[in-house]
Coordinates of N, CA and C in Angstrom, one line a residue:
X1 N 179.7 42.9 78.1 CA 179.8 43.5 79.4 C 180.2 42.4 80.4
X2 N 179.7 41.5 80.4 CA 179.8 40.2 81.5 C 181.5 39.8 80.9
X3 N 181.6 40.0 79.7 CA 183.4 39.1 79.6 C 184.1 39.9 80.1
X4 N 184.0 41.2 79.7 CA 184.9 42.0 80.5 C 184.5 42.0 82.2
X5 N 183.5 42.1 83.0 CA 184.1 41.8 84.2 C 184.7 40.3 84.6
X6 N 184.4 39.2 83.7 CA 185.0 38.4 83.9 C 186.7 38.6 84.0
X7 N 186.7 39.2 82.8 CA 188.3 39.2 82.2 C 189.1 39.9 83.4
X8 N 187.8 41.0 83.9 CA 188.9 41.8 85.2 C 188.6 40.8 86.5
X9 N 188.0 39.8 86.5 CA 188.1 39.1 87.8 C 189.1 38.5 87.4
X10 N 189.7 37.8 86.5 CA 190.7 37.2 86.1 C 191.9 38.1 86.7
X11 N 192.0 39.2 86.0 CA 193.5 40.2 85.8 C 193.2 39.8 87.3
X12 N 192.4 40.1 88.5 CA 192.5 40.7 89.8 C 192.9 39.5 90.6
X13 N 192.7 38.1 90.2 CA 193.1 36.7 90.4 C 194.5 36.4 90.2
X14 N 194.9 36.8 89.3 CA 196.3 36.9 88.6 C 197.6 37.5 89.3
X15 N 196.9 39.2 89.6 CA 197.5 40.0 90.4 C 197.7 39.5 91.7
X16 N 196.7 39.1 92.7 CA 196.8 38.5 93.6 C 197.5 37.7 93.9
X17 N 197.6 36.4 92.8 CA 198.9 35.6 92.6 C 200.1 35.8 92.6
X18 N 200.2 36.9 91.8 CA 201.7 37.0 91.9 C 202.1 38.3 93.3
X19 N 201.4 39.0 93.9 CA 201.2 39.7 95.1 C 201.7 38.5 96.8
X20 N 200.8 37.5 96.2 CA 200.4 36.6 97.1 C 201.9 35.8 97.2
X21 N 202.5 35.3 95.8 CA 203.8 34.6 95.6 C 205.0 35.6 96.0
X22 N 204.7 36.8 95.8 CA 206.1 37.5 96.4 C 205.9 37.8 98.0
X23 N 204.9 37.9 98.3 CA 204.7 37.7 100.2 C 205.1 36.2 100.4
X24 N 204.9 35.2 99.9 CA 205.3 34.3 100.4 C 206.7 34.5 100.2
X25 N 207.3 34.3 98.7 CA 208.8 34.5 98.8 C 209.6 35.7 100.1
X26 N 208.9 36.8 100.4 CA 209.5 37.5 101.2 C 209.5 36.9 102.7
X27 N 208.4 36.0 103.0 CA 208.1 35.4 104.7 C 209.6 34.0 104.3
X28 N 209.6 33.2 103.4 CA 210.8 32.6 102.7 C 211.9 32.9 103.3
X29 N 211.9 33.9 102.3 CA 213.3 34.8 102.8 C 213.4 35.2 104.0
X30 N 212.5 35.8 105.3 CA 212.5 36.1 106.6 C 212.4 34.9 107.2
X31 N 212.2 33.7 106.7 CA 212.2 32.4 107.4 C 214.2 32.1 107.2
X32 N 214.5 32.2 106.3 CA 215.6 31.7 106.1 C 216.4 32.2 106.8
X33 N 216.2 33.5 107.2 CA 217.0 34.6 107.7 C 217.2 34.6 109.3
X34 N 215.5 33.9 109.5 CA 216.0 33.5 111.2 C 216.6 32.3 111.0
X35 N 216.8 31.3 110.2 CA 217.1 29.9 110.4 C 218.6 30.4 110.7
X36 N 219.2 30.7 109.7 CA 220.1 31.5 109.6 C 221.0 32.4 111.0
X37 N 219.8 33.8 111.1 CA 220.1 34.1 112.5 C 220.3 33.1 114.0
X38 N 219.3 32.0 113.5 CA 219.2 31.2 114.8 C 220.4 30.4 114.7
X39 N 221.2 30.1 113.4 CA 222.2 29.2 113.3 C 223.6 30.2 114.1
X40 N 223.6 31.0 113.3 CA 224.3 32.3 113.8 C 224.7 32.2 115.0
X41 N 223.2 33.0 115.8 CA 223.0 33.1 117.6 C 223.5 31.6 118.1
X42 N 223.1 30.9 117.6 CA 223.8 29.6 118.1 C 225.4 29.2 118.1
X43 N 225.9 29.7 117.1 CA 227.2 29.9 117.2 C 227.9 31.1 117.8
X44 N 227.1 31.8 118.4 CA 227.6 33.2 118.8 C 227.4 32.8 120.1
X45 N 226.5 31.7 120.6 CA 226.2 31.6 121.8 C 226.8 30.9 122.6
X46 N 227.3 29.6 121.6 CA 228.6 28.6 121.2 C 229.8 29.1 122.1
X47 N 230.2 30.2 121.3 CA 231.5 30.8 122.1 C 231.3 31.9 122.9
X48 N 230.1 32.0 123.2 CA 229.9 33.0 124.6 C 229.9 32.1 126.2
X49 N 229.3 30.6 125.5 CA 229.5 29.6 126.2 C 230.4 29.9 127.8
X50 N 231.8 29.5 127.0 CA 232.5 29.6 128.1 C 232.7 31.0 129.1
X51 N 232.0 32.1 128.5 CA 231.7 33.2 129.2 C 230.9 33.6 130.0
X52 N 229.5 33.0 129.6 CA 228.8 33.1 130.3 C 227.6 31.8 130.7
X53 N 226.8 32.0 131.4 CA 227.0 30.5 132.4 C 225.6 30.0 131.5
X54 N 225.3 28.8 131.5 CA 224.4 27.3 130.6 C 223.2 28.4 130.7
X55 N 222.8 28.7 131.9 CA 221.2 29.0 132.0 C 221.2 29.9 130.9
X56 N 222.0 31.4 130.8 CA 221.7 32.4 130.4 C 221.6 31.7 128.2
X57 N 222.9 30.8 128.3 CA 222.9 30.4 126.8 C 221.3 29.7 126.8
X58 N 220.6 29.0 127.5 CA 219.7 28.3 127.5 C 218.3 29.1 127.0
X59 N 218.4 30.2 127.9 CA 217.2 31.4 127.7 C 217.3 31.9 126.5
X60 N 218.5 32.2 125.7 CA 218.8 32.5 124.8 C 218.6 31.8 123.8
X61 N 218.6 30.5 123.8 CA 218.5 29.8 122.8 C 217.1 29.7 122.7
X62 N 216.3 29.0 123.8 CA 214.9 29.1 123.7 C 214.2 30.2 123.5
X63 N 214.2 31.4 123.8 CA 213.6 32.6 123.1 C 213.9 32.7 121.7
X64 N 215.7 32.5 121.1 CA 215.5 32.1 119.5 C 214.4 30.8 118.9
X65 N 215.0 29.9 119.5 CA 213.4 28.5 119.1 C 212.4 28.9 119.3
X66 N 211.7 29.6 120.1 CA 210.2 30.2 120.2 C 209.8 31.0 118.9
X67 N 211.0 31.8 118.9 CA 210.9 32.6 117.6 C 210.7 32.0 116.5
X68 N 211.5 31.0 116.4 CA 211.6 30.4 115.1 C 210.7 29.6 114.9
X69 N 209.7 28.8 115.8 CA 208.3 28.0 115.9 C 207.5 28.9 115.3
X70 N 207.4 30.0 115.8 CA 205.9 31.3 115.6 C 206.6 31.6 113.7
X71 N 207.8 31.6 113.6 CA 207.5 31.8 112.4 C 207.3 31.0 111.2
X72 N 207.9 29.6 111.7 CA 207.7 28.7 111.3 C 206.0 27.8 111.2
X73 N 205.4 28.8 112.1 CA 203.8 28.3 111.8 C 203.5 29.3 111.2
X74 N 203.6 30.2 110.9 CA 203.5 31.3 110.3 C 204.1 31.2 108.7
X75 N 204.1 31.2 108.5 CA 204.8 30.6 107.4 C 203.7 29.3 106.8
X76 N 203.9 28.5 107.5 CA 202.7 27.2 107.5 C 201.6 27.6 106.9
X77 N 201.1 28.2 107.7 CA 200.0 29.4 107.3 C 199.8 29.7 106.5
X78 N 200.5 31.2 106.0 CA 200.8 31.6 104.6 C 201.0 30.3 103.6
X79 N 201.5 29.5 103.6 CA 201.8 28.3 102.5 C 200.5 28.2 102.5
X80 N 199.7 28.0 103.7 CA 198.0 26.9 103.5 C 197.2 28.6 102.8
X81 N 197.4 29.5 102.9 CA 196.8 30.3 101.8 C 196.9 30.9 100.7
X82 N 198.5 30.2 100.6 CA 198.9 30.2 99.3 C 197.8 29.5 98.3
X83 N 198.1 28.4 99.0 CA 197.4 26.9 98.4 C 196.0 27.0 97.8
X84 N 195.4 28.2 99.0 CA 193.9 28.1 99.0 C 193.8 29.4 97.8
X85 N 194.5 30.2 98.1 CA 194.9 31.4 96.7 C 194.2 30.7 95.0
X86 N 195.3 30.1 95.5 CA 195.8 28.9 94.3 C 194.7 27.9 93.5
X87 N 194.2 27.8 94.7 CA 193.0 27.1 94.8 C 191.9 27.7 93.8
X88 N 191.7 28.9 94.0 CA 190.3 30.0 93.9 C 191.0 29.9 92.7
X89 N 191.9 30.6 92.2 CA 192.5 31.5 91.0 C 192.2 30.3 89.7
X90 N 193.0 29.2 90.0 CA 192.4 27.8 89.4 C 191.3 28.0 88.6
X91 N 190.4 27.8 89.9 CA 188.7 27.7 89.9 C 188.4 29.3 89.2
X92 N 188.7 30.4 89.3 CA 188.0 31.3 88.7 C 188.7 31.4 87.2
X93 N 190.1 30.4 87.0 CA 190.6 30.4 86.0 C 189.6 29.8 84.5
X94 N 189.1 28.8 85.3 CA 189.0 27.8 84.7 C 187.0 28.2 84.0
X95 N 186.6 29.0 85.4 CA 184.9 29.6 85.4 C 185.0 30.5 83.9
X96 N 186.3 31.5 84.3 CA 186.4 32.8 82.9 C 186.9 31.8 81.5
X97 N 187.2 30.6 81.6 CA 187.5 29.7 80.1 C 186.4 29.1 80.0
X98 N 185.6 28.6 80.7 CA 184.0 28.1 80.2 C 183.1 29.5 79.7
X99 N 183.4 30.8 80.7 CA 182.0 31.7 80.8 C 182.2 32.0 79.5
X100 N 183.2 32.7 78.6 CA 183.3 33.4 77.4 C 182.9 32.5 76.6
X101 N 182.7 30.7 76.8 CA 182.9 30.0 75.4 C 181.1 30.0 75.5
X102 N 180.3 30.3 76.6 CA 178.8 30.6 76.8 C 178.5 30.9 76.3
X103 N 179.0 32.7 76.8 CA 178.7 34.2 76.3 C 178.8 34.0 74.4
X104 N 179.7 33.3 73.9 CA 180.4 33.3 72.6 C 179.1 32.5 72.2
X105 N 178.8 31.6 72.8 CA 177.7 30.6 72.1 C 176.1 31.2 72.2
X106 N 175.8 32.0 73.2 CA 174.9 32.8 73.6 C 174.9 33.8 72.3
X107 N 176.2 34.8 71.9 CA 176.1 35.6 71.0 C 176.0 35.1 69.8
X108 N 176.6 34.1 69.2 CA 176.0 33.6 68.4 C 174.9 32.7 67.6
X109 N 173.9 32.0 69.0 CA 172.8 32.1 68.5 C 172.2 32.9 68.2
X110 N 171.9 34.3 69.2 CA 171.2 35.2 68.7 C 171.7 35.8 67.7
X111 N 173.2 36.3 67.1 CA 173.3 36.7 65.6 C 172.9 35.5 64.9
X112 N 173.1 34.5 65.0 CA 172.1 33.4 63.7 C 170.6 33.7 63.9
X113 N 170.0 34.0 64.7 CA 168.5 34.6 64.8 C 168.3 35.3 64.0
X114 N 169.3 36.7 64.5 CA 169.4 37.8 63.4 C 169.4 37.6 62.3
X115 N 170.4 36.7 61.4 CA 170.5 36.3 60.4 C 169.4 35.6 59.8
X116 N 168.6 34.6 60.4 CA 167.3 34.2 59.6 C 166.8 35.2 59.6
X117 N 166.1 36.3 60.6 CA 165.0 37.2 60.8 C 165.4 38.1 59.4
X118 N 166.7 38.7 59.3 CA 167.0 39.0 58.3 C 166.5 38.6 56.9
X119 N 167.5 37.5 56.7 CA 167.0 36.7 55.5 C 165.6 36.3 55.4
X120 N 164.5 35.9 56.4 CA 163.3 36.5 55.9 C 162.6 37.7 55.4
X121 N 163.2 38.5 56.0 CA 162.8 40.2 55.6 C 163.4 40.0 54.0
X122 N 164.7 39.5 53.9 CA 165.2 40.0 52.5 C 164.0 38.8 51.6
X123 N 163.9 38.4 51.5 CA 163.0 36.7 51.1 C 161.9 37.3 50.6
X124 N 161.2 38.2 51.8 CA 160.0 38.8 51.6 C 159.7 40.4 50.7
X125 N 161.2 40.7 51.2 CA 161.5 42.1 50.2 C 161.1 41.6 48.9
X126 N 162.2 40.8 48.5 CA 162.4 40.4 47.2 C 161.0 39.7 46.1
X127 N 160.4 39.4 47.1 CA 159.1 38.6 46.4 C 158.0 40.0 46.4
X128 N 157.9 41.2 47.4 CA 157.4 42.0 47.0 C 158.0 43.0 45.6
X129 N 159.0 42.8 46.0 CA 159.8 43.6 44.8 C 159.5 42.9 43.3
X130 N 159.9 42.0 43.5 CA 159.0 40.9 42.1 C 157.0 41.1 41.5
X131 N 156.5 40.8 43.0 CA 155.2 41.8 42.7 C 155.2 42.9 42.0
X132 N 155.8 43.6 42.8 CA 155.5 45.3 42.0 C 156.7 45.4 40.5
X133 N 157.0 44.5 40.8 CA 157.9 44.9 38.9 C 156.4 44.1 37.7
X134 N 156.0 42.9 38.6 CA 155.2 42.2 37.8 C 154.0 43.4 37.1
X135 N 153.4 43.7 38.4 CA 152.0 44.6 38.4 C 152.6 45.8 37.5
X136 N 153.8 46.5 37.6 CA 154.4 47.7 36.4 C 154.5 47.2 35.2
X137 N 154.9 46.1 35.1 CA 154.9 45.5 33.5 C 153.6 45.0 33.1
X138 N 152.6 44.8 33.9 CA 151.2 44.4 33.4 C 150.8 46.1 33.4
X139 N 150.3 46.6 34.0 CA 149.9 48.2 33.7 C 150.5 48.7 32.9
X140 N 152.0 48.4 32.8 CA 152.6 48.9 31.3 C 152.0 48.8 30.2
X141 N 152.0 47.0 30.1 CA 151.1 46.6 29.2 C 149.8 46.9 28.5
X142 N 149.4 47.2 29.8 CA 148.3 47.5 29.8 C 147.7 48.7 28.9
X143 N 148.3 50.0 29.5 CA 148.7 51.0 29.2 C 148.6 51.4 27.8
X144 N 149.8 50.4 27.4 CA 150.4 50.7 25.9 C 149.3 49.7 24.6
X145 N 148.7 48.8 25.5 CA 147.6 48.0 24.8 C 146.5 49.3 24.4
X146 N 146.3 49.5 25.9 CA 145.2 50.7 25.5 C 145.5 52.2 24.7
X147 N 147.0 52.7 24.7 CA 147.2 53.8 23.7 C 147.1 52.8 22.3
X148 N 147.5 51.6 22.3 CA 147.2 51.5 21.1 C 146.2 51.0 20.4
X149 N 145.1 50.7 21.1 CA 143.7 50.6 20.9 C 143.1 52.0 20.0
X150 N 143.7 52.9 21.5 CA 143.4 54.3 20.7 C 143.2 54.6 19.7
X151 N 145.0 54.7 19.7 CA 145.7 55.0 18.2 C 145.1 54.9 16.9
X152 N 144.8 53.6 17.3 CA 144.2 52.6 16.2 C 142.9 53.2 15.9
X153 N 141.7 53.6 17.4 CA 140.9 54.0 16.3 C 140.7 55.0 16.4
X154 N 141.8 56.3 16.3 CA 142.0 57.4 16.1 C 142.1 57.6 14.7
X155 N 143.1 56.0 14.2 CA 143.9 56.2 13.3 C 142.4 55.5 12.1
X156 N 141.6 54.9 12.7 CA 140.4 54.3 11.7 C 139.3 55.4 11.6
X157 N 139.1 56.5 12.6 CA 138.6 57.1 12.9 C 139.0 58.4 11.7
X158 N 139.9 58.2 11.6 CA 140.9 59.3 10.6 C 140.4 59.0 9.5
X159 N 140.7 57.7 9.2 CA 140.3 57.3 7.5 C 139.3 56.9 7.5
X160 N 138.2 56.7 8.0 CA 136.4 56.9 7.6 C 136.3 58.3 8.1
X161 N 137.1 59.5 8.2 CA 136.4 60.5 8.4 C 137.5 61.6 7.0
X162 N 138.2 60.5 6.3 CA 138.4 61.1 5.3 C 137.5 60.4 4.2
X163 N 137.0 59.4 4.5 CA 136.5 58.8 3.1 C 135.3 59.5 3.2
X164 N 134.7 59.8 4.6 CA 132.9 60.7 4.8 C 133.4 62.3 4.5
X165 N 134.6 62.7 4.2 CA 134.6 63.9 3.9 C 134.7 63.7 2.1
X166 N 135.4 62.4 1.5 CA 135.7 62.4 0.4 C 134.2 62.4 -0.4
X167 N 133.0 61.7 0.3 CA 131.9 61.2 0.0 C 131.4 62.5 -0.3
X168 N 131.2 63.5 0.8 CA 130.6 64.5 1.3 C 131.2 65.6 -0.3
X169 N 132.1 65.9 -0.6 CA 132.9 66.2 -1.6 C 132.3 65.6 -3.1
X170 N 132.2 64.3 -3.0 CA 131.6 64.1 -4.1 C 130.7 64.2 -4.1
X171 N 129.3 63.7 -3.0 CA 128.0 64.3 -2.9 C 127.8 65.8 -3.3
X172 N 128.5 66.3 -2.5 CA 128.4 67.9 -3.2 C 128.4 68.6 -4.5
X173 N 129.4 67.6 -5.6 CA 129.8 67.8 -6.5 C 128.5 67.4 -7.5
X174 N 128.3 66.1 -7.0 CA 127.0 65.4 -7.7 C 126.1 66.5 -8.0
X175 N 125.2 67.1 -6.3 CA 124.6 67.4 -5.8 C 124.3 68.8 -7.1
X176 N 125.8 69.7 -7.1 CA 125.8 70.6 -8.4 C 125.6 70.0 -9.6
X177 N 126.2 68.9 -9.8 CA 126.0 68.4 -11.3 C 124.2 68.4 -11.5
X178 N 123.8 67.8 -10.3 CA 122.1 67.4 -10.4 C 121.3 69.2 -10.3
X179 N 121.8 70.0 -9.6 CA 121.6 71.4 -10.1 C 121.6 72.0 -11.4
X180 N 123.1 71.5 -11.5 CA 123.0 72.1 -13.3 C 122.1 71.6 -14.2
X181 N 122.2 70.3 -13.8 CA 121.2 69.3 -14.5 C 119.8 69.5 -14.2
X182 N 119.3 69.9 -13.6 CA 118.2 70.7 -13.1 C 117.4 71.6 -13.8
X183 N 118.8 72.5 -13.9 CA 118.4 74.2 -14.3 C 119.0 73.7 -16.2
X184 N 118.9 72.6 -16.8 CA 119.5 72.8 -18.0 C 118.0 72.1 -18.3
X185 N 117.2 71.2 -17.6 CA 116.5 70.8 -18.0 C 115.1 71.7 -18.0
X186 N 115.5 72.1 -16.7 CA 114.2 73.2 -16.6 C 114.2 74.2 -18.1
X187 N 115.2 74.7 -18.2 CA 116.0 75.4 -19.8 C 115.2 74.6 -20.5
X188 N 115.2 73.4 -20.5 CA 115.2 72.8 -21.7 C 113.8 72.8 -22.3
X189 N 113.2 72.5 -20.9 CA 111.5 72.2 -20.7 C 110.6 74.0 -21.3
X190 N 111.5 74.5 -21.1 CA 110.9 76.4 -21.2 C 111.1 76.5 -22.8
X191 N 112.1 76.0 -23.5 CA 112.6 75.5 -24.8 C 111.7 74.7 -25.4
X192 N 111.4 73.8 -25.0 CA 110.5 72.9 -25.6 C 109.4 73.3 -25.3
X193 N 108.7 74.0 -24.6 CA 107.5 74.4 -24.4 C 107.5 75.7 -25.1
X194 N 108.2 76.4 -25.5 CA 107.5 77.9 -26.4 C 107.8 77.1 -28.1
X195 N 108.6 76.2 -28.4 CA 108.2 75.3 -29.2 C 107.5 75.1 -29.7
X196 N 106.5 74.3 -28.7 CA 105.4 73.4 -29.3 C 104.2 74.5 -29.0

């Protein structure tokens, strides 16, 4: 915001200049033009001379000189505000070539602000981001340690509870044999006792 009003005090410094340089050129040119007219009337007055008498050429001529003093300070004038124009435009020339190299130094510390403030944020992203991969791969770990803890004694759990069913199977089997064995003896004992 501040360069651009700068930049338009500039254009309006500029404009002025060249506004200010064609009024002078034009007072110039109306200076030249009485020097001129006055050179003129003086030759016109030259050969009216003999026509008409010293005083009236005299009046004449001094009302042209008067003329040509007032514009001739006039003029003077305009030159000394030329100068002073000139003067300013310079000086605000020279203000809008320092201000912008400020503004420019101004904006770019604070985008290098930005830029650390940034790069800390990213600094700190990334070290949280490294956290939380770390903490997923340990819970992972974790995780999969413990399904396979499980597993394991799902899977031990499986085969002692096939060997206690295997047992259970043979105990059973025994268990009949020792029945048969039982009732063959008892047989035997009812045998041997109507025997004897």
């Amino acid at each position: 915001m501040r360069w651009e009003k700068e930049t338009l005090v500039l254009t309006l410094y500029e404009s002025m200049a060249a506004v200010l340089t064609a009024y002078v050129a034009a007072v110039l040119t109306a200076y030249v033009a009485a020097v001129l007219t006055t050179y003129v009337a003086g030759s016109v007055l030259m050969q009216h001379e003999s026509m008409c008498g010293s005083r009236v050429l005299f009046l004449c001529f001094s009302e042209l000189q008067k003329t040509l003093d007032e514009r001739t300070g006039r003029l003077a004038e305009l030159e000394q505000e030329g100068e002073v124009m000139r003067g300013e435009l310079s000086a605000a020339h020279e203000a809008t070539k320092q201000a912008p190299s400020k503004t420019l130094r101004a904006l770019v510390d604070k985008l290098r602000d930005q830029l650390s403030i940034k790069e800390k944020q990213h600094q700190a992203l990334t070290e949280a981001l490294l956290q939380v991969r770390a903490d997923l791969v340990e819970a992972t770990q974790k995780t999969l340690e413990h399904s396979s803890l499980e597993v394991l004694k799902w899977e031990e759990g499986k085969r002692w509870q096939k060997k206690v069913d295997s047992l259970k199977a043979k105990l059973s089997d025994k268990g009949k044999e020792l029945e048969t064995s039982q009732k063959q003896i008892t047989s035997l004992k009812e045998i041997v006792s109507r025997q004897s």
